[in-house]
Amino acid sequence: MRIARFTTGGDPRFALVEGAPGDEELVVIAGDPIFTPVQATGERIPLADEGVRLLAPVIPRSKIVGVGRNYAEHAAEHGVEVPTSPLLFLKPNTSVIGPDDPIVLPDWSQQVEHEAELAVVIGKVTKDVSPERALEKVFGFTVANDVTARDIQRTDSQWARAKGFDSSCPLGPWIVPGLDVNDLAVSARVNGETRQSGRTSQMVFDVAYLVSYVSEVFTLLPGDVILTGTPAGVGPLNHRDVVEVEIEEIGVLRNPVLRR
């Protein structure tokens, strides 16, 4: 099952996504599926119809929790050690954009980079959950790009500015509940050229452990998002680039890049 959030010019709505790539159809559902049971309204809309626009599949109610250096090769490419426990940071929900929305390069950074990541969408209020029960609290999974102003990350002692600016958290194209994410391919392409290629099995800390660990620090609310780290190969984004992040069995998140 794939769950999308979309608009046809009015208020955002939710739908199940059916069909093969390039021939998808939106089966409109009532309400927000994180909070209400999935119930089809009977309306069906081809995704390719003019005026249909996919939105970020979730706008976190309270927070996005990022995990740094969760792939050993990514830590190595920056000359830093793998942390002995998950390295956490926060991104505001104002950083979220959806598929095909532009990543706007801030004028105070000259080195903005892509980071392809698996994103975990929380479905239930979660506090101090064990790793064994952590996945019971997960609504589903989507694709994320943890866009980072690398030069600012190096100069600031905190990562809020480097990772929290507007448009620095593309999410999409939809959420897939019930997915086994232990060994999925994660990749990033810029202008069609592959930059990152890894697998979720290379994570230092797996999804269940991350949800448990984060819940010891923060109470997680329905709709909150955890970014699980990025494989090696991060690289620069420039004006007029197109960046695509793909995760096996979920889909492709595509965004153009602009500098105003």
mmCIF file of C-alpha atoms in Angstrom:
data_model
loop_
_atom_site.group_PDB
_atom_site.id
_atom_site.type_symbol
_atom_site.label_atom_id
_atom_site.label_comp_id
_atom_site.label_asym_id
_atom_site.label_seq_id
_atom_site.Cartn_x
_atom_site.Cartn_y
_atom_site.Cartn_z
ATOM 1 C CA MET A 1 0.000 0.000 0.000
ATOM 2 C CA ARG A 2 1.164 3.503 -0.876
ATOM 3 C CA ILE A 3 -0.417 6.585 0.705
ATOM 4 C CA ALA A 4 -0.048 9.975 -0.961
ATOM 5 C CA ARG A 5 -1.012 13.491 0.018
ATOM 6 C CA PHE A 6 -2.070 15.608 -2.934
ATOM 7 C CA THR A 7 -4.002 18.607 -4.172
ATOM 8 C CA THR A 8 -5.978 19.439 -7.284
ATOM 9 C CA GLY A 9 -5.960 23.141 -6.404
ATOM 10 C CA GLY A 10 -7.945 23.010 -3.179
ATOM 11 C CA ASP A 11 -7.169 21.727 0.301
ATOM 12 C CA PRO A 12 -4.740 18.799 0.625
ATOM 13 C CA ARG A 13 -6.284 15.335 0.504
ATOM 14 C CA PHE A 14 -5.022 11.781 0.927
ATOM 15 C CA ALA A 15 -5.234 8.823 -1.422
ATOM 16 C CA LEU A 16 -4.052 5.282 -1.948
ATOM 17 C CA VAL A 17 -1.789 4.985 -4.965
ATOM 18 C CA GLU A 18 -2.553 2.121 -7.329
ATOM 19 C CA GLY A 19 -0.984 1.140 -10.629
ATOM 20 C CA ALA A 20 2.434 0.718 -12.187
ATOM 21 C CA PRO A 21 4.972 3.549 -12.530
ATOM 22 C CA GLY A 22 3.719 6.051 -15.085
ATOM 23 C CA ASP A 23 0.159 4.760 -14.860
ATOM 24 C CA GLU A 24 -0.709 5.466 -11.209
ATOM 25 C CA GLU A 25 -4.187 6.297 -10.019
ATOM 26 C CA LEU A 26 -5.152 8.073 -6.804
ATOM 27 C CA VAL A 27 -7.901 6.328 -4.845
ATOM 28 C CA VAL A 28 -9.102 9.180 -2.662
ATOM 29 C CA ILE A 29 -9.655 8.413 1.034
ATOM 30 C CA ALA A 30 -11.433 10.332 3.774
ATOM 31 C CA GLY A 31 -9.458 12.115 6.486
ATOM 32 C CA ASP A 32 -5.837 11.715 7.513
ATOM 33 C CA PRO A 33 -4.835 8.026 7.561
ATOM 34 C CA ILE A 34 -2.426 8.547 10.460
ATOM 35 C CA PHE A 35 -5.422 9.360 12.653
ATOM 36 C CA THR A 36 -8.418 7.675 10.986
ATOM 37 C CA PRO A 37 -8.991 4.259 9.380
ATOM 38 C CA VAL A 38 -8.513 4.162 5.628
ATOM 39 C CA GLN A 39 -11.882 4.573 3.933
ATOM 40 C CA ALA A 40 -12.205 5.149 0.193
ATOM 41 C CA THR A 41 -14.566 7.900 -0.926
ATOM 42 C CA GLY A 42 -15.193 6.336 -4.338
ATOM 43 C CA GLU A 43 -13.319 9.076 -6.207
ATOM 44 C CA ARG A 44 -10.436 7.977 -8.419
ATOM 45 C CA ILE A 45 -8.047 10.415 -10.111
ATOM 46 C CA PRO A 46 -5.255 9.554 -12.574
ATOM 47 C CA LEU A 47 -2.005 10.869 -11.135
ATOM 48 C CA ALA A 48 -1.041 12.168 -14.568
ATOM 49 C CA ASP A 49 -4.141 14.384 -14.819
ATOM 50 C CA GLU A 50 -3.441 18.063 -15.323
ATOM 51 C CA GLY A 51 -3.749 19.945 -12.062
ATOM 52 C CA VAL A 52 -2.839 16.993 -9.815
ATOM 53 C CA ARG A 53 0.119 17.778 -7.598
ATOM 54 C CA LEU A 54 1.730 15.471 -5.081
ATOM 55 C CA LEU A 55 2.581 17.135 -1.775
ATOM 56 C CA ALA A 56 4.944 16.083 0.985
ATOM 57 C CA PRO A 57 3.155 12.969 2.298
ATOM 58 C CA VAL A 58 3.357 14.273 5.862
ATOM 59 C CA ILE A 59 4.029 17.610 7.561
ATOM 60 C CA PRO A 60 5.452 16.627 10.957
ATOM 61 C CA ARG A 61 3.232 17.795 13.804
ATOM 62 C CA SER A 62 6.138 18.668 16.064
ATOM 63 C CA LYS A 63 9.562 17.658 14.767
ATOM 64 C CA ILE A 64 11.916 15.946 12.388
ATOM 65 C CA VAL A 65 14.710 14.082 14.168
ATOM 66 C CA GLY A 66 17.821 13.517 12.095
ATOM 67 C CA VAL A 67 20.506 10.923 12.749
ATOM 68 C CA GLY A 68 24.055 11.841 11.791
ATOM 69 C CA ARG A 69 26.869 9.537 10.667
ATOM 70 C CA ASN A 70 24.736 6.386 10.664
ATOM 71 C CA TYR A 71 26.631 4.886 7.717
ATOM 72 C CA ALA A 72 30.322 4.155 8.368
ATOM 73 C CA GLU A 73 31.479 5.087 4.857
ATOM 74 C CA HIS A 74 29.709 8.456 5.060
ATOM 75 C CA ALA A 75 31.477 9.194 8.352
ATOM 76 C CA ALA A 76 34.775 8.173 6.738
ATOM 77 C CA GLU A 77 34.327 10.467 3.734
ATOM 78 C CA HIS A 78 34.138 13.386 6.173
ATOM 79 C CA GLY A 79 37.069 12.153 8.252
ATOM 80 C CA VAL A 80 35.072 11.597 11.428
ATOM 81 C CA GLU A 81 34.460 8.586 13.635
ATOM 82 C CA VAL A 82 31.252 6.600 13.736
ATOM 83 C CA PRO A 83 29.498 7.645 16.969
ATOM 84 C CA THR A 84 29.105 5.092 19.739
ATOM 85 C CA SER A 85 25.434 6.077 20.082
ATOM 86 C CA PRO A 86 23.104 7.789 17.584
ATOM 87 C CA LEU A 87 23.998 11.418 16.904
ATOM 88 C CA LEU A 88 20.726 13.366 16.888
ATOM 89 C CA PHE A 89 19.743 16.766 15.505
ATOM 90 C CA LEU A 90 16.436 18.512 14.757
ATOM 91 C CA LYS A 91 14.977 20.037 11.598
ATOM 92 C CA PRO A 92 11.873 22.279 11.785
ATOM 93 C CA ASN A 93 8.721 21.327 9.919
ATOM 94 C CA THR A 94 9.147 24.514 7.863
ATOM 95 C CA SER A 95 12.072 22.769 6.146
ATOM 96 C CA VAL A 96 9.705 20.253 4.512
ATOM 97 C CA ILE A 97 8.872 20.393 0.804
ATOM 98 C CA GLY A 98 7.287 17.800 -1.466
ATOM 99 C CA PRO A 99 8.003 16.152 -4.808
ATOM 100 C CA ASP A 100 9.013 18.570 -7.582
ATOM 101 C CA ASP A 101 9.152 21.526 -5.174
ATOM 102 C CA PRO A 102 12.380 23.508 -5.563
ATOM 103 C CA ILE A 103 15.276 23.232 -3.155
ATOM 104 C CA VAL A 104 16.217 26.893 -2.742
ATOM 105 C CA LEU A 105 19.914 27.380 -2.077
ATOM 106 C CA PRO A 106 20.437 29.956 0.700
ATOM 107 C CA ASP A 107 22.533 32.957 -0.228
ATOM 108 C CA TRP A 108 24.655 32.525 2.913
ATOM 109 C CA SER A 109 26.004 29.114 1.837
ATOM 110 C CA GLN A 110 28.225 28.214 -1.093
ATOM 111 C CA GLN A 111 28.293 24.435 -0.545
ATOM 112 C CA VAL A 112 24.890 22.777 -0.293
ATOM 113 C CA GLU A 113 24.835 18.985 -0.610
ATOM 114 C CA HIS A 114 22.296 16.189 -1.033
ATOM 115 C CA GLU A 115 21.886 13.341 1.465
ATOM 116 C CA ALA A 116 19.653 10.421 0.421
ATOM 117 C CA GLU A 117 17.839 8.924 3.395
ATOM 118 C CA LEU A 118 15.113 6.537 4.489
ATOM 119 C CA ALA A 119 12.527 8.432 6.550
ATOM 120 C CA VAL A 120 10.416 6.846 9.284
ATOM 121 C CA VAL A 121 6.934 8.283 9.882
ATOM 122 C CA ILE A 122 5.651 7.780 13.423
ATOM 123 C CA GLY A 123 2.049 6.658 13.811
ATOM 124 C CA LYS A 124 1.455 6.603 17.584
ATOM 125 C CA VAL A 125 2.514 8.594 20.636
ATOM 126 C CA THR A 126 5.824 6.960 21.529
ATOM 127 C CA LYS A 127 7.903 7.282 24.680
ATOM 128 C CA ASP A 128 10.563 4.895 26.030
ATOM 129 C CA VAL A 129 9.600 2.096 23.652
ATOM 130 C CA SER A 130 11.855 -0.966 23.483
ATOM 131 C CA PRO A 131 13.559 -1.902 20.202
ATOM 132 C CA GLU A 132 11.468 -5.078 20.184
ATOM 133 C CA ARG A 133 8.231 -3.057 20.079
ATOM 134 C CA ALA A 134 9.449 0.053 18.277
ATOM 135 C CA LEU A 135 8.153 -0.871 14.826
ATOM 136 C CA GLU A 136 4.628 -1.130 16.282
ATOM 137 C CA LYS A 137 4.775 2.662 16.612
ATOM 138 C CA VAL A 138 5.723 3.283 12.975
ATOM 139 C CA PHE A 139 3.054 4.342 10.492
ATOM 140 C CA GLY A 140 5.244 3.850 7.444
ATOM 141 C CA PHE A 141 8.287 4.896 5.464
ATOM 142 C CA THR A 142 9.074 7.491 2.824
ATOM 143 C CA VAL A 143 12.037 8.979 0.963
ATOM 144 C CA ALA A 144 13.950 11.987 2.294
ATOM 145 C CA ASN A 145 16.737 14.278 1.182
ATOM 146 C CA ASP A 146 18.525 15.764 4.205
ATOM 147 C CA VAL A 147 19.832 18.770 2.283
ATOM 148 C CA THR A 148 22.817 20.240 4.131
ATOM 149 C CA ALA A 149 24.785 23.478 3.894
ATOM 150 C CA ARG A 150 28.121 21.718 4.368
ATOM 151 C CA ASP A 151 30.250 24.839 4.721
ATOM 152 C CA ILE A 152 27.952 26.099 7.476
ATOM 153 C CA GLN A 153 27.934 22.701 9.160
ATOM 154 C CA ARG A 154 31.717 22.934 9.401
ATOM 155 C CA THR A 155 31.775 26.467 10.830
ATOM 156 C CA ASP A 156 28.791 26.356 13.215
ATOM 157 C CA SER A 157 29.050 24.363 16.436
ATOM 158 C CA GLN A 158 25.339 23.514 16.106
ATOM 159 C CA TRP A 159 23.717 22.099 12.958
ATOM 160 C CA ALA A 160 20.437 24.014 13.099
ATOM 161 C CA ARG A 161 21.316 26.511 10.373
ATOM 162 C CA ALA A 162 23.113 23.994 8.148
ATOM 163 C CA LYS A 163 20.283 21.484 8.151
ATOM 164 C CA GLY A 164 17.150 23.412 9.100
ATOM 165 C CA PHE A 165 16.759 26.109 6.450
ATOM 166 C CA ASP A 166 13.592 26.366 4.358
ATOM 167 C CA SER A 167 13.354 23.622 1.682
ATOM 168 C CA SER A 168 16.129 21.510 3.278
ATOM 169 C CA CYS A 169 13.877 18.493 3.891
ATOM 170 C CA PRO A 170 12.210 17.149 0.745
ATOM 171 C CA LEU A 171 9.894 14.213 1.568
ATOM 172 C CA GLY A 172 7.940 11.935 -0.759
ATOM 173 C CA PRO A 173 6.592 10.812 -3.061
ATOM 174 C CA TRP A 174 4.331 8.809 -0.695
ATOM 175 C CA ILE A 175 4.348 6.709 2.473
ATOM 176 C CA VAL A 176 4.573 2.917 2.395
ATOM 177 C CA PRO A 177 3.289 1.237 5.586
ATOM 178 C CA GLY A 178 4.359 -2.228 6.698
ATOM 179 C CA LEU A 179 7.564 -2.319 4.660
ATOM 180 C CA ASP A 180 10.562 -4.460 5.603
ATOM 181 C CA VAL A 181 13.355 -1.873 5.491
ATOM 182 C CA ASN A 182 16.253 -4.013 6.708
ATOM 183 C CA ASP A 183 17.973 -4.201 3.312
ATOM 184 C CA LEU A 184 16.738 -1.690 0.745
ATOM 185 C CA ALA A 185 18.786 0.118 -1.900
ATOM 186 C CA VAL A 186 19.241 3.859 -1.259
ATOM 187 C CA SER A 187 20.546 6.095 -4.046
ATOM 188 C CA ALA A 188 20.841 9.690 -5.194
ATOM 189 C CA ARG A 189 21.225 11.024 -8.714
ATOM 190 C CA VAL A 190 22.024 14.566 -9.831
ATOM 191 C CA ASN A 191 21.132 15.371 -13.435
ATOM 192 C CA GLY A 192 20.879 11.617 -14.049
ATOM 193 C CA GLU A 193 24.352 10.830 -12.685
ATOM 194 C CA THR A 194 24.454 8.451 -9.713
ATOM 195 C CA ARG A 195 26.163 10.063 -6.728
ATOM 196 C CA GLN A 196 25.105 7.825 -3.822
ATOM 197 C CA SER A 197 24.461 4.097 -3.774
ATOM 198 C CA GLY A 198 24.061 2.159 -0.543
ATOM 199 C CA ARG A 199 21.751 -0.160 1.354
ATOM 200 C CA THR A 200 19.846 0.260 4.591
ATOM 201 C CA SER A 201 21.588 -2.899 5.847
ATOM 202 C CA GLN A 202 24.732 -0.728 6.109
ATOM 203 C CA MET A 203 23.210 1.409 8.871
ATOM 204 C CA VAL A 204 25.210 1.419 12.088
ATOM 205 C CA PHE A 205 21.959 1.598 14.089
ATOM 206 C CA ASP A 206 18.861 -0.009 12.547
ATOM 207 C CA VAL A 207 15.384 1.516 12.409
ATOM 208 C CA ALA A 208 13.977 -0.268 15.467
ATOM 209 C CA TYR A 209 16.950 0.806 17.586
ATOM 210 C CA LEU A 210 16.715 4.401 16.336
ATOM 211 C CA VAL A 211 13.000 4.701 17.144
ATOM 212 C CA SER A 212 13.659 3.301 20.611
ATOM 213 C CA TYR A 213 16.659 5.543 21.229
ATOM 214 C CA VAL A 214 14.944 8.708 19.989
ATOM 215 C CA SER A 215 11.879 7.940 22.137
ATOM 216 C CA GLU A 216 14.075 7.988 25.242
ATOM 217 C CA VAL A 217 14.977 11.594 24.450
ATOM 218 C CA PHE A 218 11.808 12.989 22.877
ATOM 219 C CA THR A 219 8.182 11.983 23.068
ATOM 220 C CA LEU A 220 7.386 11.150 19.467
ATOM 221 C CA LEU A 221 3.982 12.244 18.184
ATOM 222 C CA PRO A 222 1.962 10.892 15.252
ATOM 223 C CA GLY A 223 3.355 12.412 12.075
ATOM 224 C CA ASP A 224 6.831 13.024 13.467
ATOM 225 C CA VAL A 225 9.643 11.923 11.150
ATOM 226 C CA ILE A 226 13.006 10.291 11.848
ATOM 227 C CA LEU A 227 15.731 10.570 9.192
ATOM 228 C CA THR A 228 17.961 7.510 9.436
ATOM 229 C CA GLY A 229 21.243 8.733 7.962
ATOM 230 C CA THR A 230 22.841 8.736 4.527
ATOM 231 C CA PRO A 231 25.291 6.464 2.689
ATOM 232 C CA ALA A 232 28.574 7.701 1.242
ATOM 233 C CA GLY A 233 28.739 9.845 -1.870
ATOM 234 C CA VAL A 234 27.128 13.106 -0.792
ATOM 235 C CA GLY A 235 27.915 15.935 -3.158
ATOM 236 C CA PRO A 236 27.134 19.496 -4.229
ATOM 237 C CA LEU A 237 23.862 20.880 -5.538
ATOM 238 C CA ASN A 238 23.962 23.827 -7.910
ATOM 239 C CA HIS A 239 21.464 26.164 -9.544
ATOM 240 C CA ARG A 240 19.300 24.354 -12.122
ATOM 241 C CA ASP A 241 20.358 20.859 -11.012
ATOM 242 C CA VAL A 242 17.726 18.167 -10.632
ATOM 243 C CA VAL A 243 18.267 15.777 -7.721
ATOM 244 C CA GLU A 244 16.514 12.421 -7.431
ATOM 245 C CA VAL A 245 16.571 10.258 -4.313
ATOM 246 C CA GLU A 246 15.330 6.700 -4.742
ATOM 247 C CA ILE A 247 14.636 3.988 -2.198
ATOM 248 C CA GLU A 248 13.831 0.482 -3.325
ATOM 249 C CA GLU A 249 10.149 -0.500 -2.894
ATOM 250 C CA ILE A 250 9.158 3.095 -2.078
ATOM 251 C CA GLY A 251 9.874 5.303 -5.073
ATOM 252 C CA VAL A 252 11.697 8.343 -6.421
ATOM 253 C CA LEU A 253 11.711 11.799 -4.844
ATOM 254 C CA ARG A 254 12.621 14.422 -7.453
ATOM 255 C CA ASN A 255 13.403 18.101 -6.813
ATOM 256 C CA PRO A 256 14.859 20.904 -8.927
ATOM 257 C CA VAL A 257 17.465 23.191 -7.379
ATOM 258 C CA LEU A 258 17.313 26.998 -7.561
ATOM 259 C CA ARG A 259 19.408 29.896 -6.338
ATOM 260 C CA ARG A 260 17.402 33.102 -6.246
#
